[in-house]
Amino acid sequence: MSETSIASLVAHLPASANTVPVLNPSNGKKIYDLPQLDGGQVIEAIQAARSAQLDWAQVSVVERAKALSELHALMIADEAKLLDLLQLETGKSRAHAFEETIGAIASASYFAKIAVKTLSPTKTKPGVPVLTKTYVEHAPLGVVGIITPWNYPLALTMLDVLPALAAGNSVVQKADNQTALTVLFARHLAVEAGIPAELWTVVVGDGEEVGNAITNNVDYVAFTGSTATGRKVAARAAERLIGCSLELGGKNPMIVLESANMKRAAEIAIAGAFGSAGQLCVSIERVYVPNRFKEEFQEELVKRTESLKIGRSNDFTIDIGSLGGYNQLQRVMGFVEDAISTGATVLTGGKQLTDLGPYFYAPTVITNLNPNARMYAQEVFGPVIAVEGYEDLDAAIELANQTDFGLNASVIGNEKAAMRVASRLNAGSVNINEGFRASFASMASPMGGMKASGQGRRNGTGGLLRFTEARTIGIARGLIKLPSRAKQYEKMAPIMRLLTKFLK
Ligand code: NAD
């Protein structure tokens, strides 16, 4: 991206003398200097968003949905730019950038399609038939704060910002410093599509300072990030009695059934574990395989992992790109070193690939993982998968559920048998004969986590309605006046008793 295009995107941000350099993870070179806002500037942005929201709430849902449809068309036209930007900031391969972009584009048409029906007032069953009637309206909340991480900046932005806007709210979004340009470009397209500029403000800066300023001042916060930060956001939101949705980390298991074809299972595992170099919340990190197939599965997994092409390229010639930066590299190396020091065997990978760039890491397959190893229970968030054998299926299900997390899970094998296993897994999504994409790609299906993986769900009608507040309208129809004096109650009581008994 040219310097002028970057400057025009950054021009949306309030000025600040304080900047941080943003590096391209694929080569370690500086892309640009990103201004850092302070808490006061964030509060000003929220105040401006609050007054812009009043007008937007008066715009019909049909008009709001039209803007989303237009955005869908603009994103399709600018797909190549979106892919370039995503790769520039995240270091992911073209293939993984494409997967993310296609999902983000689909979300614009999905929310455009469901907005009118989902947000229309619904008639509900009245308490006193004939005498009263009731409706539920879906009122916007006001200013929605959206806090997003760096790993899926386009998809996660669209999946939260678009329903919030469609519901009649304004948005103040904290983008992660590493991937702010992608978010700013998405916003630029939204404005071109007819969303008033003041409705969606992007802010950047120190996570705690900017994040706290948002949670302390908005009417709802949609947070995506680590469980540790999510807990802090939830505590702050609870203190203010505002709603929040939390899309947090995972330690996602895959169970390979006896009925599975081991070659196919290994191929599904590499797609499930190494997408975006494993830096994906729903990525598979542990696989349970029947003991008698463990050797065969491991051989297939290693062979396939070693055949993956790693590197950087703006076309579809590379399977896996770089890690997201220095911190990610340190994190992944730390987990692997700890696993080795506690007795794990590295079957392949387990090393940095310095020839390719500063933060490339070889996709890694591990076995004999000691339960004391940090990665046994904690999320690695990198291209590392651990294989463990099991003797009977109940034990495998118990192992899969033995985690604080509950985001995603996968079952490989006969579909009917896999469905039975799926219903016993404590996870917000379970993918059968797939790692994560079958559920992740469905905009109509709720996405989110059980246990420490989160609270609330994005996508589906619920993903839109979470940005609204129910307002019940009760109407006394005036055919017979409702009682106000004791004697009138006495007269009506027999009729009410009969109605209660027979109409239930
Ligand atoms: P993180 O929690 O460090 O940061 C996420 C965002 O929160 C960033 O924008 C950060 O600046 C901001 N932040 C930091 N401190 C804050 C505070 N005190 N208050 C408010 N905001 C604050 O997470 P990360 O390392 O950027 O992202 C990786 C994590 O996100 C992984 O655990 C991954 O599983 C999770 N994730 C979850 C989903 C999901 O949908 N469930 C999607 C993507 C990533």
PDB file of C-alpha atoms in Angstrom, residues 8 25 46 66 73 119 122 125 132 159 172 174 205 214 216 224 252 284 297 324 326 344 400 424 451 480 482 498:
ATOM      1  CA  SER A   8      -5.410   9.004   4.077  1.00  0.00           C
ATOM      2  CA  PRO A  25       5.653  -9.527  10.308  1.00  0.00           C
ATOM      3  CA  ILE A  46     -17.644   8.355  22.308  1.00  0.00           C
ATOM      4  CA  LYS A  66     -29.259  -0.938   1.863  1.00  0.00           C
ATOM      5  CA  ALA A  73     -20.584  -4.856  -3.394  1.00  0.00           C
ATOM      6  CA  LEU A 119     -35.532  -5.973  13.929  1.00  0.00           C
ATOM      7  CA  THR A 122     -42.919  -8.710  17.175  1.00  0.00           C
ATOM      8  CA  LYS A 125     -49.392 -13.043  23.371  1.00  0.00           C
ATOM      9  CA  THR A 132     -54.894  -5.746  25.830  1.00  0.00           C
ATOM     10  CA  LEU A 159     -19.131  -9.728  12.414  1.00  0.00           C
ATOM     11  CA  VAL A 172     -16.452   3.135  18.681  1.00  0.00           C
ATOM     12  CA  LYS A 174     -10.638  -0.235  19.428  1.00  0.00           C
ATOM     13  CA  GLY A 205      -3.583   3.034  21.633  1.00  0.00           C
ATOM     14  CA  ILE A 214     -14.354   2.452  26.098  1.00  0.00           C
ATOM     15  CA  ASN A 216     -16.281   3.019  31.156  1.00  0.00           C
ATOM     16  CA  THR A 224     -12.854 -10.377  21.346  1.00  0.00           C
ATOM     17  CA  ASN A 252      -9.792 -26.969  21.026  1.00  0.00           C
ATOM     18  CA  ILE A 284      -7.287 -27.391  16.840  1.00  0.00           C
ATOM     19  CA  PHE A 297      -2.113 -41.245  12.255  1.00  0.00           C
ATOM     20  CA  GLY A 324       2.106 -12.199  13.825  1.00  0.00           C
ATOM     21  CA  TYR A 326       7.948 -10.895  18.000  1.00  0.00           C
ATOM     22  CA  ALA A 344       7.397 -34.201  25.185  1.00  0.00           C
ATOM     23  CA  ALA A 400     -11.597 -33.423  25.430  1.00  0.00           C
ATOM     24  CA  ARG A 424     -21.380 -34.764  24.651  1.00  0.00           C
ATOM     25  CA  LYS A 451     -16.959 -21.881  30.108  1.00  0.00           C
ATOM     26  CA  ILE A 480     -63.802  -2.931  28.408  1.00  0.00           C
ATOM     27  CA  LEU A 482     -59.480  -2.431  33.148  1.00  0.00           C
ATOM     28  CA  LEU A 498     -62.272 -18.606  33.903  1.00  0.00           C
TER      29      LEU A 498
END
